[in-house]
Amino acid sequence: LIVGFGTLFVWWFLLSAPLEFALERMVTVMVVACPHALGLAVPLVVAVSTSLSASNGLLIRDRAAFERARNLNAAVFDKTGTLTDEALSFQGALLSSTVTNPATTAKEATRPAVTTLEEHRSEDGPLPLLCQEIMATCHGLLLYGFHEGAQASAVGDPLEMELLRASGWRLQPSTTVMGRMVAFPPSATSSALPATVSESTGYAILKHFEFSPDRLRAASLVQDPRTNRVRFFVKGSPETVIQLCRPETVPATIHDELLALARKGLRVLALAARDFSADDESVEAILSRTQGSCEDRDVVFVGLVYLSNQLKDSARRTIAVLHDAKIHTVMITGDHIFTAIAVAEECGILSPV
């Protein structure tokens, strides 16, 4: 103790060293002079190493696991939000030539055979109405902050938030049915406060079927204010949605177009729609019939929408450091295989062929 406190006195009082530095020297001398003082050094080592790790952006919750990390030979990364930014940016759509007419409904789109896709870039202006309708209503977003004279704010999945933004539509809670949302096209909200817009001019989202890993798609039942008919919108994995569509509505070049988009590292979703045909079937009857299942067979192919997901600035550096340390890197994603390959090559997980 005398030797230890003497060391502290010399470093701290006489040499004006920082207290932390002086304490480290005191403990070091005490351990050397008396090995039984090793127990005193352990908490100090933990505190110092934790501080150094935190200053380098590393938060340690389990020190035993951290010590075992020296034996790691592989690092596994999620793509979205880890290697790439959480935010996505809408880039455009490839839409069936029979639904690019703003007046076309899902039922009308089945009449001629579809043979071509038409590209609509984000900078080209408003998308065709059917595409807007699906982007603005087929989602699981929530609303908060709505009150008299104020616009409600949507929260939820970043991808669905970006599609809603790109559609230009607005959401507000229904004033007649608790928990229901109504979507309004830009023309319905441009000159009036949300609280004064007539709900009858909006598209009521009657029911939403959430996206799930086993189904690989989401869907919504929506009431069209122009006809009061119930419409069924589907959004999800292109491979899955295409299988659900009527064959005559799917362009022959769809798989080539999908691969071309995926090879650019873009996130691609397919859109489809269907109108309920029974004119005398009430909204209540449709909701009751679809209570436990999602009737998304025999839908009409509408098109593909694609979004970009930028690589984080730190991703390449992190992968390079791990490779220098001989640690194998792996990326896990639910995106298209060619999208995954493009991102993996961009960040250095894969070497370009």
PDB file of C-alpha atoms in Angstrom, residues 102-340:
ATOM      1  CA  PRO A 102     -55.491   7.249 -66.236  1.00  0.00           C
ATOM      2  CA  ALA A 103     -59.098   6.133 -66.740  1.00  0.00           C
ATOM      3  CA  THR A 104     -58.302   2.415 -66.898  1.00  0.00           C
ATOM      4  CA  THR A 105     -59.583   0.178 -64.098  1.00  0.00           C
ATOM      5  CA  ALA A 106     -58.250  -3.234 -63.140  1.00  0.00           C
ATOM      6  CA  LYS A 107     -61.239  -4.876 -64.827  1.00  0.00           C
ATOM      7  CA  GLU A 108     -60.736  -2.968 -68.078  1.00  0.00           C
ATOM      8  CA  ALA A 109     -57.050  -3.856 -68.109  1.00  0.00           C
ATOM      9  CA  THR A 110     -57.865  -7.531 -68.735  1.00  0.00           C
ATOM     10  CA  ARG A 111     -59.483  -6.986 -72.123  1.00  0.00           C
ATOM     11  CA  PRO A 112     -56.480  -6.760 -74.477  1.00  0.00           C
ATOM     12  CA  ALA A 113     -53.410  -8.965 -74.141  1.00  0.00           C
ATOM     13  CA  VAL A 114     -50.431  -7.193 -72.604  1.00  0.00           C
ATOM     14  CA  THR A 115     -47.262  -7.339 -74.649  1.00  0.00           C
ATOM     15  CA  THR A 116     -45.261  -4.264 -73.607  1.00  0.00           C
ATOM     16  CA  LEU A 117     -44.087  -2.322 -70.607  1.00  0.00           C
ATOM     17  CA  GLU A 118     -43.830   1.461 -70.527  1.00  0.00           C
ATOM     18  CA  GLU A 119     -41.234   3.195 -68.367  1.00  0.00           C
ATOM     19  CA  HIS A 120     -42.213   6.103 -66.125  1.00  0.00           C
ATOM     20  CA  ARG A 121     -39.283   7.803 -64.417  1.00  0.00           C
ATOM     21  CA  SER A 122     -39.757   9.707 -61.169  1.00  0.00           C
ATOM     22  CA  GLU A 123     -38.924  12.972 -62.951  1.00  0.00           C
ATOM     23  CA  ASP A 124     -41.490  12.378 -65.729  1.00  0.00           C
ATOM     24  CA  GLY A 125     -44.432  13.682 -63.708  1.00  0.00           C
ATOM     25  CA  PRO A 126     -47.437  11.946 -62.130  1.00  0.00           C
ATOM     26  CA  LEU A 127     -47.742   8.194 -62.546  1.00  0.00           C
ATOM     27  CA  PRO A 128     -50.861   6.650 -64.115  1.00  0.00           C
ATOM     28  CA  LEU A 129     -53.791   6.661 -61.710  1.00  0.00           C
ATOM     29  CA  LEU A 130     -53.993   2.892 -61.096  1.00  0.00           C
ATOM     30  CA  CYS A 131     -50.331   2.812 -60.078  1.00  0.00           C
ATOM     31  CA  GLN A 132     -50.870   5.793 -57.764  1.00  0.00           C
ATOM     32  CA  GLU A 133     -53.874   4.107 -56.174  1.00  0.00           C
ATOM     33  CA  ILE A 134     -51.937   0.957 -55.279  1.00  0.00           C
ATOM     34  CA  MET A 135     -48.907   2.855 -53.953  1.00  0.00           C
ATOM     35  CA  ALA A 136     -51.112   5.095 -51.795  1.00  0.00           C
ATOM     36  CA  THR A 137     -53.420   2.433 -50.342  1.00  0.00           C
ATOM     37  CA  CYS A 138     -51.620  -0.931 -50.242  1.00  0.00           C
ATOM     38  CA  HIS A 139     -49.597  -0.450 -47.056  1.00  0.00           C
ATOM     39  CA  GLY A 140     -49.605  -0.924 -43.305  1.00  0.00           C
ATOM     40  CA  LEU A 141     -48.757   2.658 -42.321  1.00  0.00           C
ATOM     41  CA  LEU A 142     -50.136   4.253 -39.173  1.00  0.00           C
ATOM     42  CA  LEU A 143     -51.305   7.818 -38.595  1.00  0.00           C
ATOM     43  CA  TYR A 144     -50.723  10.142 -35.667  1.00  0.00           C
ATOM     44  CA  GLY A 145     -51.124  13.825 -34.852  1.00  0.00           C
ATOM     45  CA  PHE A 146     -54.409  14.373 -36.689  1.00  0.00           C
ATOM     46  CA  HIS A 147     -56.648  17.075 -35.238  1.00  0.00           C
ATOM     47  CA  GLU A 148     -58.863  19.884 -36.487  1.00  0.00           C
ATOM     48  CA  GLY A 149     -57.044  21.936 -39.119  1.00  0.00           C
ATOM     49  CA  ALA A 150     -53.848  19.857 -39.049  1.00  0.00           C
ATOM     50  CA  GLN A 151     -52.448  17.223 -41.385  1.00  0.00           C
ATOM     51  CA  ALA A 152     -51.979  13.700 -40.003  1.00  0.00           C
ATOM     52  CA  SER A 153     -48.465  12.253 -40.196  1.00  0.00           C
ATOM     53  CA  ALA A 154     -47.804   8.716 -41.416  1.00  0.00           C
ATOM     54  CA  VAL A 155     -45.259   6.405 -39.784  1.00  0.00           C
ATOM     55  CA  GLY A 156     -44.160   2.898 -40.666  1.00  0.00           C
ATOM     56  CA  ASP A 157     -41.959   0.926 -43.023  1.00  0.00           C
ATOM     57  CA  PRO A 158     -39.521   3.221 -44.921  1.00  0.00           C
ATOM     58  CA  LEU A 159     -40.331   1.533 -48.228  1.00  0.00           C
ATOM     59  CA  GLU A 160     -44.070   2.133 -47.844  1.00  0.00           C
ATOM     60  CA  MET A 161     -43.434   5.698 -46.674  1.00  0.00           C
ATOM     61  CA  GLU A 162     -41.424   6.375 -49.832  1.00  0.00           C
ATOM     62  CA  LEU A 163     -44.077   4.872 -52.114  1.00  0.00           C
ATOM     63  CA  LEU A 164     -46.732   7.045 -50.456  1.00  0.00           C
ATOM     64  CA  ARG A 165     -44.534  10.121 -50.904  1.00  0.00           C
ATOM     65  CA  ALA A 166     -43.897   9.274 -54.573  1.00  0.00           C
ATOM     66  CA  SER A 167     -47.626   8.863 -55.223  1.00  0.00           C
ATOM     67  CA  GLY A 168     -48.285  12.416 -54.003  1.00  0.00           C
ATOM     68  CA  TRP A 169     -51.357  11.233 -52.082  1.00  0.00           C
ATOM     69  CA  ARG A 170     -52.371  12.107 -48.502  1.00  0.00           C
ATOM     70  CA  LEU A 171     -53.773   9.978 -45.701  1.00  0.00           C
ATOM     71  CA  GLN A 172     -56.182  10.943 -42.967  1.00  0.00           C
ATOM     72  CA  PRO A 173     -58.224   8.958 -40.451  1.00  0.00           C
ATOM     73  CA  SER A 174     -61.804   8.116 -41.329  1.00  0.00           C
ATOM     74  CA  THR A 175     -64.381  10.208 -39.495  1.00  0.00           C
ATOM     75  CA  THR A 176     -67.015   7.497 -39.777  1.00  0.00           C
ATOM     76  CA  VAL A 177     -65.220   4.209 -38.997  1.00  0.00           C
ATOM     77  CA  MET A 178     -62.780   3.997 -36.095  1.00  0.00           C
ATOM     78  CA  GLY A 179     -59.313   2.781 -37.103  1.00  0.00           C
ATOM     79  CA  ARG A 180     -59.884   3.134 -40.844  1.00  0.00           C
ATOM     80  CA  MET A 181     -57.755   5.321 -43.125  1.00  0.00           C
ATOM     81  CA  VAL A 182     -58.766   7.276 -46.227  1.00  0.00           C
ATOM     82  CA  ALA A 183     -56.350   8.158 -49.038  1.00  0.00           C
ATOM     83  CA  PHE A 184     -56.806  11.334 -51.092  1.00  0.00           C
ATOM     84  CA  PRO A 185     -55.218  12.101 -54.468  1.00  0.00           C
ATOM     85  CA  PRO A 186     -53.318  15.414 -54.791  1.00  0.00           C
ATOM     86  CA  SER A 187     -56.248  17.157 -56.457  1.00  0.00           C
ATOM     87  CA  ALA A 188     -58.441  16.487 -53.396  1.00  0.00           C
ATOM     88  CA  THR A 189     -56.119  18.112 -50.876  1.00  0.00           C
ATOM     89  CA  SER A 190     -54.291  20.806 -52.800  1.00  0.00           C
ATOM     90  CA  SER A 191     -56.766  23.578 -52.068  1.00  0.00           C
ATOM     91  CA  ALA A 192     -58.343  22.543 -48.771  1.00  0.00           C
ATOM     92  CA  LEU A 193     -57.265  21.710 -45.269  1.00  0.00           C
ATOM     93  CA  PRO A 194     -57.381  17.958 -44.560  1.00  0.00           C
ATOM     94  CA  ALA A 195     -60.095  18.494 -41.978  1.00  0.00           C
ATOM     95  CA  THR A 196     -62.378  20.095 -44.567  1.00  0.00           C
ATOM     96  CA  VAL A 197     -61.932  17.510 -47.346  1.00  0.00           C
ATOM     97  CA  SER A 198     -65.035  15.408 -47.906  1.00  0.00           C
ATOM     98  CA  GLU A 199     -64.373  11.793 -47.010  1.00  0.00           C
ATOM     99  CA  SER A 200     -66.551  10.732 -49.927  1.00  0.00           C
ATOM    100  CA  THR A 201     -63.835  11.894 -52.347  1.00  0.00           C
ATOM    101  CA  GLY A 202     -61.202   9.632 -50.799  1.00  0.00           C
ATOM    102  CA  TYR A 203     -60.268   5.984 -51.206  1.00  0.00           C
ATOM    103  CA  ALA A 204     -61.242   4.143 -48.010  1.00  0.00           C
ATOM    104  CA  ILE A 205     -58.735   1.445 -47.006  1.00  0.00           C
ATOM    105  CA  LEU A 206     -61.203  -1.177 -45.767  1.00  0.00           C
ATOM    106  CA  LYS A 207     -58.741  -3.888 -44.814  1.00  0.00           C
ATOM    107  CA  HIS A 208     -55.006  -4.514 -45.083  1.00  0.00           C
ATOM    108  CA  PHE A 209     -53.263  -7.881 -45.266  1.00  0.00           C
ATOM    109  CA  GLU A 210     -49.762  -7.402 -43.854  1.00  0.00           C
ATOM    110  CA  PHE A 211     -46.636  -8.551 -45.658  1.00  0.00           C
ATOM    111  CA  SER A 212     -45.279 -11.806 -44.285  1.00  0.00           C
ATOM    112  CA  PRO A 213     -42.126 -13.821 -45.126  1.00  0.00           C
ATOM    113  CA  ASP A 214     -44.153 -16.866 -46.146  1.00  0.00           C
ATOM    114  CA  ARG A 215     -46.545 -14.962 -48.465  1.00  0.00           C
ATOM    115  CA  LEU A 216     -43.992 -12.422 -49.774  1.00  0.00           C
ATOM    116  CA  ARG A 217     -46.726  -9.910 -50.528  1.00  0.00           C
ATOM    117  CA  ALA A 218     -49.146  -7.465 -48.958  1.00  0.00           C
ATOM    118  CA  ALA A 219     -52.664  -6.602 -50.061  1.00  0.00           C
ATOM    119  CA  SER A 220     -55.465  -4.136 -49.378  1.00  0.00           C
ATOM    120  CA  LEU A 221     -59.210  -3.936 -49.923  1.00  0.00           C
ATOM    121  CA  VAL A 222     -60.038  -0.395 -51.058  1.00  0.00           C
ATOM    122  CA  GLN A 223     -63.336   1.310 -51.856  1.00  0.00           C
ATOM    123  CA  ASP A 224     -63.169   3.438 -55.000  1.00  0.00           C
ATOM    124  CA  PRO A 225     -65.073   6.748 -54.466  1.00  0.00           C
ATOM    125  CA  ARG A 226     -65.867   7.023 -58.184  1.00  0.00           C
ATOM    126  CA  THR A 227     -67.917   3.821 -58.284  1.00  0.00           C
ATOM    127  CA  ASN A 228     -68.193   2.788 -54.595  1.00  0.00           C
ATOM    128  CA  ARG A 229     -66.938  -0.619 -55.731  1.00  0.00           C
ATOM    129  CA  VAL A 230     -64.419  -2.593 -53.701  1.00  0.00           C
ATOM    130  CA  ARG A 231     -61.050  -3.135 -55.349  1.00  0.00           C
ATOM    131  CA  PHE A 232     -58.249  -5.489 -54.393  1.00  0.00           C
ATOM    132  CA  PHE A 233     -54.627  -4.277 -54.619  1.00  0.00           C
ATOM    133  CA  VAL A 234     -51.516  -6.454 -54.258  1.00  0.00           C
ATOM    134  CA  LYS A 235     -47.869  -5.441 -53.791  1.00  0.00           C
ATOM    135  CA  GLY A 236     -44.863  -7.672 -53.192  1.00  0.00           C
ATOM    136  CA  SER A 237     -42.106  -9.899 -54.514  1.00  0.00           C
ATOM    137  CA  PRO A 238     -42.242  -9.868 -58.341  1.00  0.00           C
ATOM    138  CA  GLU A 239     -41.767 -13.629 -58.642  1.00  0.00           C
ATOM    139  CA  THR A 240     -44.656 -14.255 -56.242  1.00  0.00           C
ATOM    140  CA  VAL A 241     -47.059 -11.616 -57.570  1.00  0.00           C
ATOM    141  CA  ILE A 242     -46.505 -12.613 -61.213  1.00  0.00           C
ATOM    142  CA  GLN A 243     -47.552 -16.168 -60.360  1.00  0.00           C
ATOM    143  CA  LEU A 244     -50.860 -14.819 -59.020  1.00  0.00           C
ATOM    144  CA  CYS A 245     -51.668 -12.781 -62.138  1.00  0.00           C
ATOM    145  CA  ARG A 246     -53.806 -13.759 -65.107  1.00  0.00           C
ATOM    146  CA  PRO A 247     -51.264 -14.987 -67.714  1.00  0.00           C
ATOM    147  CA  GLU A 248     -52.653 -12.826 -70.514  1.00  0.00           C
ATOM    148  CA  THR A 249     -51.935  -9.671 -68.475  1.00  0.00           C
ATOM    149  CA  VAL A 250     -48.242 -10.434 -67.884  1.00  0.00           C
ATOM    150  CA  PRO A 251     -45.837  -9.048 -70.535  1.00  0.00           C
ATOM    151  CA  ALA A 252     -43.633 -11.612 -72.236  1.00  0.00           C
ATOM    152  CA  THR A 253     -40.520  -9.553 -71.429  1.00  0.00           C
ATOM    153  CA  ILE A 254     -41.252  -9.201 -67.716  1.00  0.00           C
ATOM    154  CA  HIS A 255     -38.480 -11.519 -66.489  1.00  0.00           C
ATOM    155  CA  ASP A 256     -35.835  -9.840 -68.657  1.00  0.00           C
ATOM    156  CA  GLU A 257     -36.922  -6.420 -67.390  1.00  0.00           C
ATOM    157  CA  LEU A 258     -36.888  -7.644 -63.791  1.00  0.00           C
ATOM    158  CA  LEU A 259     -33.358  -9.023 -64.109  1.00  0.00           C
ATOM    159  CA  ALA A 260     -32.139  -5.786 -65.716  1.00  0.00           C
ATOM    160  CA  LEU A 261     -33.449  -3.745 -62.762  1.00  0.00           C
ATOM    161  CA  ALA A 262     -32.120  -6.187 -60.172  1.00  0.00           C
ATOM    162  CA  ARG A 263     -28.630  -6.165 -61.717  1.00  0.00           C
ATOM    163  CA  LYS A 264     -28.526  -2.412 -61.062  1.00  0.00           C
ATOM    164  CA  GLY A 265     -28.975  -3.083 -57.343  1.00  0.00           C
ATOM    165  CA  LEU A 266     -32.526  -1.686 -57.321  1.00  0.00           C
ATOM    166  CA  ARG A 267     -35.283  -2.819 -54.971  1.00  0.00           C
ATOM    167  CA  VAL A 268     -38.142  -4.033 -57.196  1.00  0.00           C
ATOM    168  CA  LEU A 269     -41.796  -4.647 -56.290  1.00  0.00           C
ATOM    169  CA  ALA A 270     -44.640  -5.887 -58.459  1.00  0.00           C
ATOM    170  CA  LEU A 271     -48.136  -4.372 -58.392  1.00  0.00           C
ATOM    171  CA  ALA A 272     -51.407  -6.080 -59.278  1.00  0.00           C
ATOM    172  CA  ALA A 273     -55.123  -5.357 -58.929  1.00  0.00           C
ATOM    173  CA  ARG A 274     -58.586  -6.853 -59.239  1.00  0.00           C
ATOM    174  CA  ASP A 275     -62.121  -5.464 -59.112  1.00  0.00           C
ATOM    175  CA  PHE A 276     -64.821  -7.431 -57.310  1.00  0.00           C
ATOM    176  CA  SER A 277     -67.303  -8.370 -60.023  1.00  0.00           C
ATOM    177  CA  ALA A 278     -70.537  -8.932 -58.089  1.00  0.00           C
ATOM    178  CA  ASP A 279     -72.412  -5.645 -58.364  1.00  0.00           C
ATOM    179  CA  ASP A 280     -74.866  -6.563 -55.640  1.00  0.00           C
ATOM    180  CA  GLU A 281     -72.268  -7.717 -53.087  1.00  0.00           C
ATOM    181  CA  SER A 282     -72.085  -5.239 -50.232  1.00  0.00           C
ATOM    182  CA  VAL A 283     -68.897  -3.965 -48.641  1.00  0.00           C
ATOM    183  CA  GLU A 284     -69.843  -5.765 -45.425  1.00  0.00           C
ATOM    184  CA  ALA A 285     -70.273  -9.057 -47.287  1.00  0.00           C
ATOM    185  CA  ILE A 286     -66.866  -8.720 -48.974  1.00  0.00           C
ATOM    186  CA  LEU A 287     -65.159  -7.910 -45.679  1.00  0.00           C
ATOM    187  CA  SER A 288     -66.860 -10.868 -43.997  1.00  0.00           C
ATOM    188  CA  ARG A 289     -65.872 -13.240 -46.801  1.00  0.00           C
ATOM    189  CA  THR A 290     -62.228 -12.120 -46.738  1.00  0.00           C
ATOM    190  CA  GLN A 291     -61.952 -12.062 -42.947  1.00  0.00           C
ATOM    191  CA  GLY A 292     -59.576 -14.981 -42.689  1.00  0.00           C
ATOM    192  CA  SER A 293     -58.019 -15.140 -46.141  1.00  0.00           C
ATOM    193  CA  CYS A 294     -56.500 -12.942 -48.802  1.00  0.00           C
ATOM    194  CA  GLU A 295     -58.237 -13.392 -52.179  1.00  0.00           C
ATOM    195  CA  ASP A 296     -55.273 -12.477 -54.336  1.00  0.00           C
ATOM    196  CA  ARG A 297     -55.607 -15.041 -57.113  1.00  0.00           C
ATOM    197  CA  ASP A 298     -56.587 -14.154 -60.673  1.00  0.00           C
ATOM    198  CA  VAL A 299     -55.341 -10.565 -60.334  1.00  0.00           C
ATOM    199  CA  VAL A 300     -54.281  -8.265 -63.169  1.00  0.00           C
ATOM    200  CA  PHE A 301     -50.611  -7.413 -63.554  1.00  0.00           C
ATOM    201  CA  VAL A 302     -50.096  -3.646 -63.273  1.00  0.00           C
ATOM    202  CA  GLY A 303     -46.323  -3.234 -63.355  1.00  0.00           C
ATOM    203  CA  LEU A 304     -43.036  -2.991 -61.498  1.00  0.00           C
ATOM    204  CA  VAL A 305     -41.894  -0.134 -59.274  1.00  0.00           C
ATOM    205  CA  TYR A 306     -38.236   0.220 -58.397  1.00  0.00           C
ATOM    206  CA  LEU A 307     -36.355   2.089 -55.675  1.00  0.00           C
ATOM    207  CA  SER A 308     -32.679   2.720 -54.973  1.00  0.00           C
ATOM    208  CA  ASN A 309     -31.005   1.992 -51.650  1.00  0.00           C
ATOM    209  CA  GLN A 310     -27.652   3.770 -51.271  1.00  0.00           C
ATOM    210  CA  LEU A 311     -24.663   2.003 -49.742  1.00  0.00           C
ATOM    211  CA  LYS A 312     -23.468   3.481 -46.441  1.00  0.00           C
ATOM    212  CA  ASP A 313     -20.147   5.334 -46.580  1.00  0.00           C
ATOM    213  CA  SER A 314     -18.695   3.051 -43.902  1.00  0.00           C
ATOM    214  CA  ALA A 315     -19.711  -0.227 -45.564  1.00  0.00           C
ATOM    215  CA  ARG A 316     -16.735  -0.591 -47.912  1.00  0.00           C
ATOM    216  CA  ARG A 317     -14.235   0.357 -45.191  1.00  0.00           C
ATOM    217  CA  THR A 318     -15.743  -2.133 -42.745  1.00  0.00           C
ATOM    218  CA  ILE A 319     -15.713  -4.992 -45.260  1.00  0.00           C
ATOM    219  CA  ALA A 320     -12.120  -4.156 -46.266  1.00  0.00           C
ATOM    220  CA  VAL A 321     -10.954  -4.207 -42.617  1.00  0.00           C
ATOM    221  CA  LEU A 322     -12.616  -7.587 -42.060  1.00  0.00           C
ATOM    222  CA  HIS A 323     -11.053  -9.034 -45.206  1.00  0.00           C
ATOM    223  CA  ASP A 324      -7.619  -7.773 -44.120  1.00  0.00           C
ATOM    224  CA  ALA A 325      -8.177  -9.658 -40.854  1.00  0.00           C
ATOM    225  CA  LYS A 326      -8.981 -12.824 -42.849  1.00  0.00           C
ATOM    226  CA  ILE A 327     -12.621 -12.767 -41.678  1.00  0.00           C
ATOM    227  CA  HIS A 328     -15.163 -14.088 -44.161  1.00  0.00           C
ATOM    228  CA  THR A 329     -18.104 -11.726 -44.828  1.00  0.00           C
ATOM    229  CA  VAL A 330     -21.706 -12.736 -45.602  1.00  0.00           C
ATOM    230  CA  MET A 331     -24.782 -10.650 -46.512  1.00  0.00           C
ATOM    231  CA  ILE A 332     -28.358 -11.777 -45.789  1.00  0.00           C
ATOM    232  CA  THR A 333     -31.310 -10.189 -47.616  1.00  0.00           C
ATOM    233  CA  GLY A 334     -34.776 -10.972 -48.867  1.00  0.00           C
ATOM    234  CA  ASP A 335     -34.231  -8.967 -52.067  1.00  0.00           C
ATOM    235  CA  HIS A 336     -33.890 -10.443 -55.548  1.00  0.00           C
ATOM    236  CA  ILE A 337     -30.721 -12.530 -55.959  1.00  0.00           C
ATOM    237  CA  PHE A 338     -29.270 -10.178 -58.596  1.00  0.00           C
ATOM    238  CA  THR A 339     -29.994  -7.144 -56.408  1.00  0.00           C
ATOM    239  CA  ALA A 340     -28.095  -8.895 -53.618  1.00  0.00           C
TER     240      ALA A 340
END
